[in-house]
Structure formats: structure tokens, C-alpha cells
Coordinates of C-alpha atoms and ligand atoms in Angstrom, one line a residue:
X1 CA 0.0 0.0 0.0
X2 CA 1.5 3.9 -0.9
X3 CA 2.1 5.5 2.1
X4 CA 0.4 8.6 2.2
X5 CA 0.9 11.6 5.3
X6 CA 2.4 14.6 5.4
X7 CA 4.9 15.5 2.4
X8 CA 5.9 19.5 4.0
X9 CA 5.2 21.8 6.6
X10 CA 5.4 25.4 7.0
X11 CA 4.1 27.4 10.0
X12 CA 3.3 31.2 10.0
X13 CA 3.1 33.3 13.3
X14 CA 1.5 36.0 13.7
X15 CA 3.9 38.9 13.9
X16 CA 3.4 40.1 17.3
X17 CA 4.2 38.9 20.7
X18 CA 2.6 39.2 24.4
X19 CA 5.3 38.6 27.0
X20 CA 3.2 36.6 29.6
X21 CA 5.0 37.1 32.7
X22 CA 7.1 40.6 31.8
X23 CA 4.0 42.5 30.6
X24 CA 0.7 40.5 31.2
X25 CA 1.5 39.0 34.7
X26 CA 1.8 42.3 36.7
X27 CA -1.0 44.2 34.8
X28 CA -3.1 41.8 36.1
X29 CA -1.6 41.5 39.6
X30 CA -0.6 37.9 38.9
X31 CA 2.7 35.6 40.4
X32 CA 4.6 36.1 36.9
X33 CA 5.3 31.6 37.6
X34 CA 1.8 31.5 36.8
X35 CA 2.9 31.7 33.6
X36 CA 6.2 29.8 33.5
X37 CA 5.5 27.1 35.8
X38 CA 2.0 26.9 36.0
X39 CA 0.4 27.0 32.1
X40 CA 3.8 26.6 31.5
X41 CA 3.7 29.6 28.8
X42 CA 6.1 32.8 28.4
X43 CA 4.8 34.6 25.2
X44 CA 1.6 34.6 23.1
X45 CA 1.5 35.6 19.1
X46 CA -0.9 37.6 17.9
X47 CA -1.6 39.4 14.6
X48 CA -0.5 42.8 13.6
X49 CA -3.8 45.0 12.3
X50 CA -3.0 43.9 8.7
X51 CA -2.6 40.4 9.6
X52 CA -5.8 37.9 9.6
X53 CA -6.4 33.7 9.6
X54 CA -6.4 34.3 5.3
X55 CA -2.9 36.0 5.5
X56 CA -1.5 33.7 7.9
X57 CA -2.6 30.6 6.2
X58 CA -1.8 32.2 2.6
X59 CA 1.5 33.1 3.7
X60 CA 2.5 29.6 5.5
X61 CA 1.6 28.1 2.4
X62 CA 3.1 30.5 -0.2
X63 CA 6.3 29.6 1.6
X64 CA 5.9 26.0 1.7
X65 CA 4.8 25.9 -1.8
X66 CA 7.7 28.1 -3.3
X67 CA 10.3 25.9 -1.1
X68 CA 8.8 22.9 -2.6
X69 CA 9.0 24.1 -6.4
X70 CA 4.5 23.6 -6.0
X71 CA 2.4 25.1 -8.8
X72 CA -1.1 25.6 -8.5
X73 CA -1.8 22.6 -10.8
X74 CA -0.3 19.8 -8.4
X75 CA -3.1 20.9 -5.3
X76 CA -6.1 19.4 -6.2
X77 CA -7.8 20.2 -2.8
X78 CA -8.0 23.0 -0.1
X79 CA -9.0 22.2 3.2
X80 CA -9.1 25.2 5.9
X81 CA -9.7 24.4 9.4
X82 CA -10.4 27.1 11.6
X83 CA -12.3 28.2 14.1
X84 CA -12.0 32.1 13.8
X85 CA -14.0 32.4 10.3
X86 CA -15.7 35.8 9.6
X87 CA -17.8 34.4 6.9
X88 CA -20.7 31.5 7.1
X89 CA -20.9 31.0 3.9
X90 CA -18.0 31.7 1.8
X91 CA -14.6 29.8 2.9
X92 CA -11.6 31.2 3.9
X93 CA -10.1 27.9 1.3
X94 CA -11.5 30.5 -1.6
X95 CA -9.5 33.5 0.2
X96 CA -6.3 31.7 0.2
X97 CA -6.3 30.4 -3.4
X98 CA -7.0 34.1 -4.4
X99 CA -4.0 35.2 -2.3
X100 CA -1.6 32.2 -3.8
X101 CA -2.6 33.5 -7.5
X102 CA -1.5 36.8 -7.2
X103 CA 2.2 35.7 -6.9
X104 CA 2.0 31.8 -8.5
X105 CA 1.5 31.1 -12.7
X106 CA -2.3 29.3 -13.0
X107 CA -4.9 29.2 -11.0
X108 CA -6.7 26.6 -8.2
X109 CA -10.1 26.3 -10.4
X110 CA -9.9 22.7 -10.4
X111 CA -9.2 22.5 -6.5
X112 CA -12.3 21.0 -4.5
X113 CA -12.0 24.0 -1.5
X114 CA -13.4 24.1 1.6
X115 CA -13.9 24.9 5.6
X116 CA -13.7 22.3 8.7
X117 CA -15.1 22.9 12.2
X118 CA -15.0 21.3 14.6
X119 CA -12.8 23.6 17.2
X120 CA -9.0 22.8 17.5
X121 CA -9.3 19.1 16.3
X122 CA -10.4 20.1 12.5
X123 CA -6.8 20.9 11.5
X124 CA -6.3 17.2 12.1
X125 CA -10.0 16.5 10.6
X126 CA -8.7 18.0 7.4
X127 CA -5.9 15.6 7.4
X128 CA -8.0 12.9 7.4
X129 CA -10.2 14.2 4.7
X130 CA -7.1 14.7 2.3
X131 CA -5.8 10.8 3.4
X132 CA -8.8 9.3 2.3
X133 CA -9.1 11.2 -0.6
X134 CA -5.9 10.2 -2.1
X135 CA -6.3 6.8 -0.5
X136 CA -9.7 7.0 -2.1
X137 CA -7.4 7.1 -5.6
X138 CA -9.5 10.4 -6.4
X139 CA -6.5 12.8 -6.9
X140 CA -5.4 12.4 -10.0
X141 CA -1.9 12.4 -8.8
X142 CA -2.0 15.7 -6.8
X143 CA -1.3 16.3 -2.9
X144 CA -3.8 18.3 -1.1
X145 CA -3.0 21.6 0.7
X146 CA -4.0 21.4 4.3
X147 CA -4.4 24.9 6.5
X148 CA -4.9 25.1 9.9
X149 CA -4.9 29.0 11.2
X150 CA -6.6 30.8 13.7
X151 CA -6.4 34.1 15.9
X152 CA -7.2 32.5 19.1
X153 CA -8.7 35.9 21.4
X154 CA -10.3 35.5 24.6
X155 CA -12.6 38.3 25.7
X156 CA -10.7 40.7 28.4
X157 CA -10.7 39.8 31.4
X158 CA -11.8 36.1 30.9
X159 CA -9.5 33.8 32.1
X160 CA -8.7 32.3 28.9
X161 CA -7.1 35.3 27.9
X162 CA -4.1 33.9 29.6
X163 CA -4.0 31.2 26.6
X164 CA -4.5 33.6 23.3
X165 CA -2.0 33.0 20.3
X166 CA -2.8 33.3 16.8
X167 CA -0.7 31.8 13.4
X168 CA -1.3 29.1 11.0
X169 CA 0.2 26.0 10.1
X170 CA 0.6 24.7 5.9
X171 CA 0.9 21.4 5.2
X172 CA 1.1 19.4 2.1
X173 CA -0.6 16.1 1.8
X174 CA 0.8 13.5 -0.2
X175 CA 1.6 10.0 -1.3
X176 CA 5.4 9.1 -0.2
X177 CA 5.3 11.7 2.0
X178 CA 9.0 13.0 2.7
X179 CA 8.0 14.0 6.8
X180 CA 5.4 11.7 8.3
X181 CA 3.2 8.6 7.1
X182 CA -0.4 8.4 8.9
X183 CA -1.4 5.1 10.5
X184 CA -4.5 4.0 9.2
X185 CA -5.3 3.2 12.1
X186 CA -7.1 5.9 14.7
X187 CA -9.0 6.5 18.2
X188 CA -11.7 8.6 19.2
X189 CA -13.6 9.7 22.2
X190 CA -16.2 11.5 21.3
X191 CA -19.5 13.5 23.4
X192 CA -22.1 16.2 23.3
X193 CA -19.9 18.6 25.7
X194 CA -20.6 22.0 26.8
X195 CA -17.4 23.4 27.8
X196 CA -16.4 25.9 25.1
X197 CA -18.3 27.3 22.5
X198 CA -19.2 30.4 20.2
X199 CA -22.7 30.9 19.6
X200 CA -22.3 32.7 16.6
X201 CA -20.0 35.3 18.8
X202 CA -16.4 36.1 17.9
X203 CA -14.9 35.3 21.4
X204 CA -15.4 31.8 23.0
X205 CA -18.3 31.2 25.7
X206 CA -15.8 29.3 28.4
X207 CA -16.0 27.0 31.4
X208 CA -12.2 26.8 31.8
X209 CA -11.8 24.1 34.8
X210 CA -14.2 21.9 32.8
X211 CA -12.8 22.2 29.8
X212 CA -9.5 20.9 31.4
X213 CA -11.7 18.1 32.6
X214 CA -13.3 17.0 29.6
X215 CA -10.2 17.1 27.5
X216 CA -8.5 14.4 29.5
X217 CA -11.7 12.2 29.9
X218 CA -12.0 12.7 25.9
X219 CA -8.1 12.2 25.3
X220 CA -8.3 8.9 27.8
X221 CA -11.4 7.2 25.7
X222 CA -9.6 7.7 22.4
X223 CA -6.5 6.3 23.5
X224 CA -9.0 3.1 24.8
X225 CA -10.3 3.2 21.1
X226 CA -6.6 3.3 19.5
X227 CA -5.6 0.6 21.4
X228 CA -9.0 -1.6 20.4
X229 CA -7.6 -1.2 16.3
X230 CA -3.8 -0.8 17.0
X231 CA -3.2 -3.3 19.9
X232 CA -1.9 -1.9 23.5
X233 CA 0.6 1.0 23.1
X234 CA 3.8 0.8 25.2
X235 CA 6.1 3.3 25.8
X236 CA 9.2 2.2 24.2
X237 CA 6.3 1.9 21.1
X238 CA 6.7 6.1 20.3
X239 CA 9.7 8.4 20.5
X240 CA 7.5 11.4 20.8
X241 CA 3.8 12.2 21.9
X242 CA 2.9 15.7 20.7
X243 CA -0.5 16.4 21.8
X244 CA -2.8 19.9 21.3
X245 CA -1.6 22.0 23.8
X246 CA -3.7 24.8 24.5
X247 CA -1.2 25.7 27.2
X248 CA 1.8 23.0 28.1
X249 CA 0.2 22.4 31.7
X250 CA -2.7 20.9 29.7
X251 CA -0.4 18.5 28.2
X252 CA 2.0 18.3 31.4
X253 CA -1.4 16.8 33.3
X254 CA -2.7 14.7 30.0
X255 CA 0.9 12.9 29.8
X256 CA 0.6 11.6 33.6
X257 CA -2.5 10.5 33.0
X258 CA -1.4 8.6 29.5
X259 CA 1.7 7.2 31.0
X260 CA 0.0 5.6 34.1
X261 CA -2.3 3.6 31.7
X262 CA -0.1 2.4 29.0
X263 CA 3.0 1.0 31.9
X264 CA -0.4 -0.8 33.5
X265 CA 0.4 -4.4 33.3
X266 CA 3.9 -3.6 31.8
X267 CA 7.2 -4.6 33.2
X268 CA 7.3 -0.9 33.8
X269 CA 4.8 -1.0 37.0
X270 CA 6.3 -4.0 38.1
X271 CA 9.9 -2.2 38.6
X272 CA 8.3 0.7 40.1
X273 CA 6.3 -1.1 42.2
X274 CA 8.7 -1.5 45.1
X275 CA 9.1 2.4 45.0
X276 CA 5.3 3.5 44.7
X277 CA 3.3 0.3 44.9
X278 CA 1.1 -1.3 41.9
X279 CA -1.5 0.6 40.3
X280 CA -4.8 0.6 42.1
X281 CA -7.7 -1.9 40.5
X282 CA -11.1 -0.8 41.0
X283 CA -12.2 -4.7 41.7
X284 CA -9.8 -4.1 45.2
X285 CA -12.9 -1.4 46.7
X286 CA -16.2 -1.1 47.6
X287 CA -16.9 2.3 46.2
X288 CA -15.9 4.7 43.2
X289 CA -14.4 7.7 45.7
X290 CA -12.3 5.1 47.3
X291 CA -11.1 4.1 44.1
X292 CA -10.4 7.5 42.6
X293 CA -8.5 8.7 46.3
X294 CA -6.1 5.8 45.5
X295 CA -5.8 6.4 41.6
X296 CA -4.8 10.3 42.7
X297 CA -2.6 9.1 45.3
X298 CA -0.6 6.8 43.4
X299 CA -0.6 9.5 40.1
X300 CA 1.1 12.0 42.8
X301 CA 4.1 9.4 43.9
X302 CA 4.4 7.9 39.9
X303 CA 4.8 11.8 38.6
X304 CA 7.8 12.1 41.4
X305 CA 9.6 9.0 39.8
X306 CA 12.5 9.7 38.2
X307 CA 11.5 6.9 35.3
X308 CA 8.3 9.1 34.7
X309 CA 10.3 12.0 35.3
X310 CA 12.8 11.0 32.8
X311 CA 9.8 9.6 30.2
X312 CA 8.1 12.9 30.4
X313 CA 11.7 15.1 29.5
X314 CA 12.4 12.3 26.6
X315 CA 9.2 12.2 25.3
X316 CA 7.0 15.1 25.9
X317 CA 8.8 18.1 27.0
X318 CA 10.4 18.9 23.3
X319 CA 6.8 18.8 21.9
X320 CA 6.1 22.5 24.1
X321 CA 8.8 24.5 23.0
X322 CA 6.8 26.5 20.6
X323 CA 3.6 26.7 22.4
X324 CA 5.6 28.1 25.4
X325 CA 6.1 30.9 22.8
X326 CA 3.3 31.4 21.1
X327 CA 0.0 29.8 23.1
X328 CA -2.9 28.4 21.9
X329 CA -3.0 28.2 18.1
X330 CA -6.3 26.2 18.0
X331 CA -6.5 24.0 14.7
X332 CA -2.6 24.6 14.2
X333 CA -1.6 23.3 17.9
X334 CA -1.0 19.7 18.1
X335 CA 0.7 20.3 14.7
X336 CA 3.1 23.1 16.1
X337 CA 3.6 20.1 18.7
X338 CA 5.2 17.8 16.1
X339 CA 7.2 21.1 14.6
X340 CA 8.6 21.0 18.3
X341 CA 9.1 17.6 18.6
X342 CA 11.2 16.9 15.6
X343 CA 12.9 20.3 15.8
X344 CA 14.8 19.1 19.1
X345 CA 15.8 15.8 17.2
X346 CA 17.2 17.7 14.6
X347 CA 18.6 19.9 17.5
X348 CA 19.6 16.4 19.2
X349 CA 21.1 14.8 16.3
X350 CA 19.1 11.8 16.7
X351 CA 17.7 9.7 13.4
X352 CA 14.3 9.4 13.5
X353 CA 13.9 7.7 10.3
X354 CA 11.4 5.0 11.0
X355 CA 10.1 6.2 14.0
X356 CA 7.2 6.6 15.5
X357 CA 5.1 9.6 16.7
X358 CA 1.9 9.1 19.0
X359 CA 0.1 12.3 17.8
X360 CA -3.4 13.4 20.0
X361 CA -5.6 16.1 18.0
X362 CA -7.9 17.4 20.7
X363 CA -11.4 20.0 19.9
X364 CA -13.6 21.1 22.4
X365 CA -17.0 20.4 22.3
X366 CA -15.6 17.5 22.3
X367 CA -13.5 15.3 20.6
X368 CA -10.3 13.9 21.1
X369 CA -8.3 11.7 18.2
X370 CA -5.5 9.3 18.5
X371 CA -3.1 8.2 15.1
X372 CA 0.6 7.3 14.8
X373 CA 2.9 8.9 12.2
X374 CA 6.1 6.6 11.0
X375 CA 8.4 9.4 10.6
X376 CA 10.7 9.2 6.6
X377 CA 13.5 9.3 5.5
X378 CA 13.0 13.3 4.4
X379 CA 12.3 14.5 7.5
X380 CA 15.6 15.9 8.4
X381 CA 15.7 18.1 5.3
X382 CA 11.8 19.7 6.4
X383 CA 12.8 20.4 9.6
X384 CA 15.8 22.6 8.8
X385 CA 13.8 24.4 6.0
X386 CA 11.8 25.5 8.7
X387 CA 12.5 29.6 9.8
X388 CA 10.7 29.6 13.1
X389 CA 13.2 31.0 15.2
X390 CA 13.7 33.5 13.4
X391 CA 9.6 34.1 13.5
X392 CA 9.7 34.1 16.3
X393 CA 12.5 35.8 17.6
X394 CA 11.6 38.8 14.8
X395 CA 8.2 39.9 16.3
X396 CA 7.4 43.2 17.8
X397 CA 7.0 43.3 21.8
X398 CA 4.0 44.5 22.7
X399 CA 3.7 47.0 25.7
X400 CA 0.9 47.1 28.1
X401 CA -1.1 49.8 25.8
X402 CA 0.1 48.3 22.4
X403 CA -1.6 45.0 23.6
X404 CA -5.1 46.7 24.6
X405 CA -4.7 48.3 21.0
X406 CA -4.4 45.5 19.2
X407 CA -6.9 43.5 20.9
X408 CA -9.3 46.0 19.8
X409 CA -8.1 46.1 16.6
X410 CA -9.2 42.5 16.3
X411 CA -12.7 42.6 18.0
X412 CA -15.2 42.8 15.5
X413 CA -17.4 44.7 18.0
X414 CA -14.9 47.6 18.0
X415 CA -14.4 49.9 16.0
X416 CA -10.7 51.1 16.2
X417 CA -8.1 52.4 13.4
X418 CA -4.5 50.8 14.7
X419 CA -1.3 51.8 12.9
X420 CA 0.5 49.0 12.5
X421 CA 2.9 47.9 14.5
X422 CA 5.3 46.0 12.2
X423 CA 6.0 46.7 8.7
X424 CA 4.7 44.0 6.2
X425 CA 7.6 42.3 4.1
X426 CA 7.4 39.7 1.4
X427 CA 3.6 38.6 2.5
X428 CA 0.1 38.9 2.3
X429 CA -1.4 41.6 4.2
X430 CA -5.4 42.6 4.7
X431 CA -6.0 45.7 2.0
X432 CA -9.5 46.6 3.1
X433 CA -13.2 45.7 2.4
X434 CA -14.9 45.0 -1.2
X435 CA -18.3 46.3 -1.8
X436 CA -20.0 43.3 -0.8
X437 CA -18.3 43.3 2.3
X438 CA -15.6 41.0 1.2
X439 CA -12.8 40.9 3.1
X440 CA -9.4 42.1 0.2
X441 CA -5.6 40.9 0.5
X442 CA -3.1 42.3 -1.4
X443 CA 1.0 40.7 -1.7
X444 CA 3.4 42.9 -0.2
X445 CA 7.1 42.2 -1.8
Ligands
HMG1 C1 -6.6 27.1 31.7 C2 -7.4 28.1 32.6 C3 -8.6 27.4 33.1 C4 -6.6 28.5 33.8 O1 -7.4 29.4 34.6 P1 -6.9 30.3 35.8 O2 -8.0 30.3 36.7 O3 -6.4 31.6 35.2 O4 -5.6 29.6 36.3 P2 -5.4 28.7 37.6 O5 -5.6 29.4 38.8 O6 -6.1 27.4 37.4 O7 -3.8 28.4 37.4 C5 -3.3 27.7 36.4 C6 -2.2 26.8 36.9 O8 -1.1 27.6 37.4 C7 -0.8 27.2 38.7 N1 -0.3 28.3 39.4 C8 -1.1 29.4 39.8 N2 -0.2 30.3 40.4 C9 1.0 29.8 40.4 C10 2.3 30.2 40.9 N3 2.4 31.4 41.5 N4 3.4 29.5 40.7 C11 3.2 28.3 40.1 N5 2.0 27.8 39.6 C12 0.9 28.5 39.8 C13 -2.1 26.6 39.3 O9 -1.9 25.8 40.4 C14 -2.6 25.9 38.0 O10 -1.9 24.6 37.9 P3 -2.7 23.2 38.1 O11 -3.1 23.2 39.6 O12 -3.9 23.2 37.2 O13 -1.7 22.2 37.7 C15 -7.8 29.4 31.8 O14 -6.7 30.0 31.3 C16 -8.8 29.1 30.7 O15 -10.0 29.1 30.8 N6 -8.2 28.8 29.4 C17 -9.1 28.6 28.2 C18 -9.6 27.2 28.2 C19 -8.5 26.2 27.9 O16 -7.4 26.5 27.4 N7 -8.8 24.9 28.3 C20 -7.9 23.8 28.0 C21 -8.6 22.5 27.7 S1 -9.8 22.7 26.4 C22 -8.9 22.8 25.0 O17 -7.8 22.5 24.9 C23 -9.7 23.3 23.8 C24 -9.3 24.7 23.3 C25 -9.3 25.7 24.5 O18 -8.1 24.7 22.7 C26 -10.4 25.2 22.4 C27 -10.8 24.3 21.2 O19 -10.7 23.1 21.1 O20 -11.2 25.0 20.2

């Protein structure tokens, strides 16, 4: 069978930055390691006035198509995932291919185009929707563009606002994919959840203690699922786990909860058994609360172990070093997470040909997905194309005022005129509204 995954990826950030614990903490009278240690973030993207989801996602994949010789003709699909759209009807798929033919020959009229939603986890949706397409045998021999890209804003003052970012993340689905094959094989957990929503309103509608909640009870069933089609996963099965990570604490909590269940029954509780005891069974008490005292007990000695200890640094701790610097970046987080992931191997040195990655896609809502990726033999060479440091170390610091600006600038219920903070270079930027209310993009050299 052709392997078919992801072939290239590019990522755009947004071009400006919120330092969380320099300017954000004190404004809001806040411990600074709230931040670091707590969510586990330091900095938050966000877009510069002329910057929106269209010229985010137009510009991650103008790069990624220029630096892998694309022309419009070898795309014969379009999926957008986001959850920021500012149109019901027309997608923000039909925005991007007009961007892309302003600066490529030909055009994308025989792309199929379109718009996924289901909050963060339709980036990964969209994958799936281009695998089985070209599984399918219904490309005619072209790779589909994948964009995930979203301007994740909290309203002030909600607590989420803690957990903004806002970029996009291009990918290029193909068969012998030179970064990552997809497993056929997949989990979900899957329920009606109230947790986080936007009732046709720009800013999300958030229980945010729940939402922690539900993730992990989601994340947990799909795993259950994966492991019903793709046997029981082991540790030494994956050399990285990159999750969505709305925040790294998120992921920091879901990776005790994963590790606990896949060393159950392993040779891995038995040696650590003499340190912290076995796992607790429910068949060994009388009541749920018992039960669940015991689980939490014996998840508070297992995360002081140094094996977890030492799992967790391995395994999970490269996937967050992006989102420590940018937040949430909805449909484009858990596929910042494998940006991360492989970037330290590159970093490392270490061959990761033929390995595998244990990727969770997470939307609330709620949904949670479980696949593997085998990575190949190209991945090296897609890594280093990658610029993100210098993204990220080239965006402008917002101060204090700069921030209340810009958030402003991006609420649809305002109505502010923001200079801009940055000055647009080789990229798309927003160019002002049509007569139908069209949103207009014009390509900055
Ligand atoms: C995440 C919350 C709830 C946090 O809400 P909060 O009330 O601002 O923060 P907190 O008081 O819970 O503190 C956060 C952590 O920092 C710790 N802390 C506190 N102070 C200190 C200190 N001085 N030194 C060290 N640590 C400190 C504190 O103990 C806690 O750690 P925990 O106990 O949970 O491990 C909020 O930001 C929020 O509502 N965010 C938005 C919702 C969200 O991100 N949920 C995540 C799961 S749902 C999801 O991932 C889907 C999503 C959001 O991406 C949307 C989609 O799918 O479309």
C-alpha cells in the first residue's frame, strides 16, 4: 500500500508577541510563575492589524509551496480548518487560493475547496479528509493543501485570555510523504460537551476548569479506542507524543494520566512497584471515591519518579517548546507540537527515520483523536527548512497599551483604526473591504 501523510510543513506566526510574565502577569496582579511554571507559557502571538487567519494561512503556504518548487496545478484540494472564520458561507479555502494566484502562474479552479469545524481538532480532521481522498485514488496524482490557522482571542478579562496566540500551520498532503506517514489506524472519544463554544459570537463562551476536565476524559477514551484497532501501546512503542496543547500544563497533566495507563500491566509497573506500589484496580474497593482517592494518590508518587520524570523530558517536554512561545493556536496546535518535537531531534542529532510519533488532535465540544505517524527518510531536510526561530524571535514586543490596542483592533465589536505595529515584508497583508463586504488581500514584496 503507498504511504500517504504529510509531504511539507510550514508554520506562520503572527507577527506580534505578548510577554506573559514581563507585561501580562503584573497588569493583572498575577505571580509572573503562573505563567512559566503553572500553564507553563512565556509569550503569546498575535496578529499585527494587517494580519488575519487568510494571511496567515496564505502566507505559511506560499512559503511551503515556493520551497517545494509547487504550482497551483499539483493541489487538487484545499481544506481550511479554523475556528475564527468571519464568513458563514464563503470559505476562507476560496480566500487563500486568491492570495496564492497573485504571486503563483495558474490558477486553483480545479481544487475542491473548503472549511472544517469542529474547534482545534479540524486541522487534524482535514488531514484525514485529504488521506482518504488520495487513499480513495480520487486525486489524480496531486497532494492536497492542508491549512490550519486561527487568531485564538479571549474576551478581556476572561481567564482564557491567559492562553490567546494566533498563526497558521501549511501542510502538504501527499503519497510518499517525505515528513510523516499516517497510520490507518485511529481513536476517538467522542460526546455532546458543553465546555467551550461560540454561539455565533467572535470570542469563545468558556468554562475553563471543565474544559481541562473534559479534555483528559475525551483524550483517555480515544487512546481506549486506538488501542481496540492498533493493539496496546507501550512506551518504548513512540519516540515522541505531541498532543494539542492549549497551554503546556494541559499536556504536562494529560501525559501523567497517558503514562499511568499504558506502563499498566507492563514490566514498567512492576519495577516501580517496590518504590510506589502497583496501580490501584477498582475490583480491590467497595466504592468509586475510594477508588479514585487511591488512583490520585498513586498519580502523585508515579509523577515524582525519576522513570516518569525521565519519560516525560524524553518524550513530551520537546513537543512544548513552541507553544511556550506562542499559546494556543487552535486548529494549528498539536501540529506546532510535532514542529517542536522533531525540531529538538534535529537539534539532538538523533535519526528518526522510522520512527514513531503518538500524535493526539484534541477539539472542544468535544473530541479527542488518537493516530501514529512513522516518521521518513526526508524528514531531516523539512525540519531545517523551517524559519521559526527566526519568526519568532523577529516579532514586535508588545507594551501594556500596544496589547489593549491590538486587541481592539481584532474585535469585530470595536471599531478602532490601529497603525500598525510591524512593517509588512514579502507577504500577504489585509487591504480593506470590497463592496460586498468582502474581506481584500493584497501581496506585499
Ligand atoms: C486554563 C485556565 C482554566 C486557567 O485558569 P486560571 O484560573 O487563570 O488559572 P489557575 O488558577 O487554574 O492556574 C493555572 C495553573 O497555574 C498554577 N499556578 C497558579 N499560580 C502559580 C504560581 N504562583 N506558581 C506556580 N504555579 C501557579 C495553578 O496551580 C494551576 O496549575 P494546576 O493546579 O492546574 O496544575 C484558563 O486559562 C482558561 O480558561 N483557558 C481557556 C480554556 C483552555 O485552554 N482549556 C484547556 C482544555 S480545552 C482545549 O484544549 C480546547 C481549546 C481551548 O483549545 C479550544 C478548542 O478546542 O477549540
Amino acid at each position: 500500500m503507498t504511504a500517504v501523510g504529510i509531504d511539507a510543513i510550514e508554520i506562520w506566526t503572527g507577527n506580534l508577541k505578548l510577554d506573559l510574565p514581563g507585561t501580562f502577569a503584573p497588569q493583572k496582579g498575577e505571580d509572573p510563575e503562573k505563567y512559566t511554571k503553572g500553564l507553563g507559557l512565556h509569550a503569546s502571538s498575535f496578529p499585527d492589524s494587517y494580519e488575519d487567519i487568510v494571511t496567515m494561512g496564505a502566507n505559511a503556504a506560499h512559503r511551503l509551496m515556493e520551497r517545494k518548487g509547487l504550482e497551483p496545478d499539483d493541489i487538487g484540494r484545499i481544506d481550511v480548518a479554523t475556528e475564527s472564520a468571519f464568513d458563514n458561507s464563503k470559505p476562507v479555502s476560496t480566500y487563500v487560493a486568491g492570495c496564492l494566484e497573485q504571486v503563483f502562474e495558474g490558477d486553483f479552479h480545479h481544487a475542491n475547496k473548503g472549511e472544517r469545524k469542529f474547534a482545534c481538532i479540524a486541522g487534524t480532521q482535514s488531514l484525514d479528509d485529504a488521506y482518504n481522498w488520495i487513499k480513495a485514488g480520487r486525486n489524480r496524482g496531486r497532494g492536497a493543501l492542508v491549512i490550519a490557522t486561527d487568531t485564538a482571542l479571549y474576551a478581556r478579562g476572561d481567564a482564557g485570555e491567559a492562553t490567546q496566540g494566533a498563526g497558521a500551520v501549511a501542510m502538504y498532503i501527499d503519497e510518499d510523504p517525505d515528513l510523516v506517514e499516517l497510520s490507518a489506524e485511529q481513536g476517538y472519544g467522542s460526546a455532546d460537551e458543553t465546555d467551550f463554544l461560540k454561539p455565533n459570537q467572535q470570542f469563545p463562551s468558556v468554562d475553563g476548569k471543565r474544559s481541562v476536565q473534559v479534555y483528559l476524559a475525551r483524550m483517555r477514551e480515544a487512546l481506549e479506542d486506538y488501542e481496540q484497532v492498533a493493539g496496546d501501546v507501550h512506551p518504548d512503542d513512540f519516540a515522541y507524543a505531541p498532543f494539542h496543547t492549549p497551554f503546556p500544563g494541559m499536556v504536562r497533566k494529560a501525559a501523567l494520566l497517558a503514562y499511568r495507563h499504558v506502563i499498566r500491566d507492563t514490566s514498567i509497573e512492576d519495577e516501580l512497584a517496590d518504590e510506589i506500589g502497583r496501580q490501584p484496580r477498582p475490583e480491590a474497593f467497595d466504592d468509586d471515591e475510594a477508588y479514585h482517592d487511591a488512583l490520585r494518590d498513586y498519580m502523585d508518587s508515579l509523577k515524582e519518579t525519576d522513570r516518569y520524570q525521565e519519560w516525560y523530558d524524553a518524550t513530551i517536554d520537546p513537543t512544548l517548546s513552541i507553544s511556550r512561545n506562542v499559546g494556543n493556536w487552535y486548529t494549528g496546535s498539536v501540529h506546532v507540537a510535532r514542529i517542536s518535537a522533531l525540531k529538538q531531534a534535529l537539534e539532538d542529532g538523533r535519526d528518526m527515520t522510522g520512527e514513531t510519533l503518538l500524535v493526539g488532535s484534541y477539539g472542544s465540544g468535544a473530541q479527542a483523536e488518537i493516530h501514529a505517524e512513522t516518521v521518513q527518510s526526508g524528514w531531516e531536510d523539512e525540519i531545517e527548512a523551517l524559519n521559526v526561530d527566526e519568526q519568532l524571535e523577529e516579532r514586535y514586543d508588545l507594551e501594556w497599551a500596544d496589547y489593549e490596542e491590538i486587541h481592539d483592533a481584532h474585535n469585530h465589536d470595536v471599531d478602532s483604526d490601529v497603525e500598525e505595529f510591524t512593517t509588512p515584508e514579502s507577504e500577504f497583508v489585509f487591504d480593506g473591504w470590497g463592496r460586498m463586504g468582502e474581506r481584500k488581500y493584497r501581496y506585499v514584496d
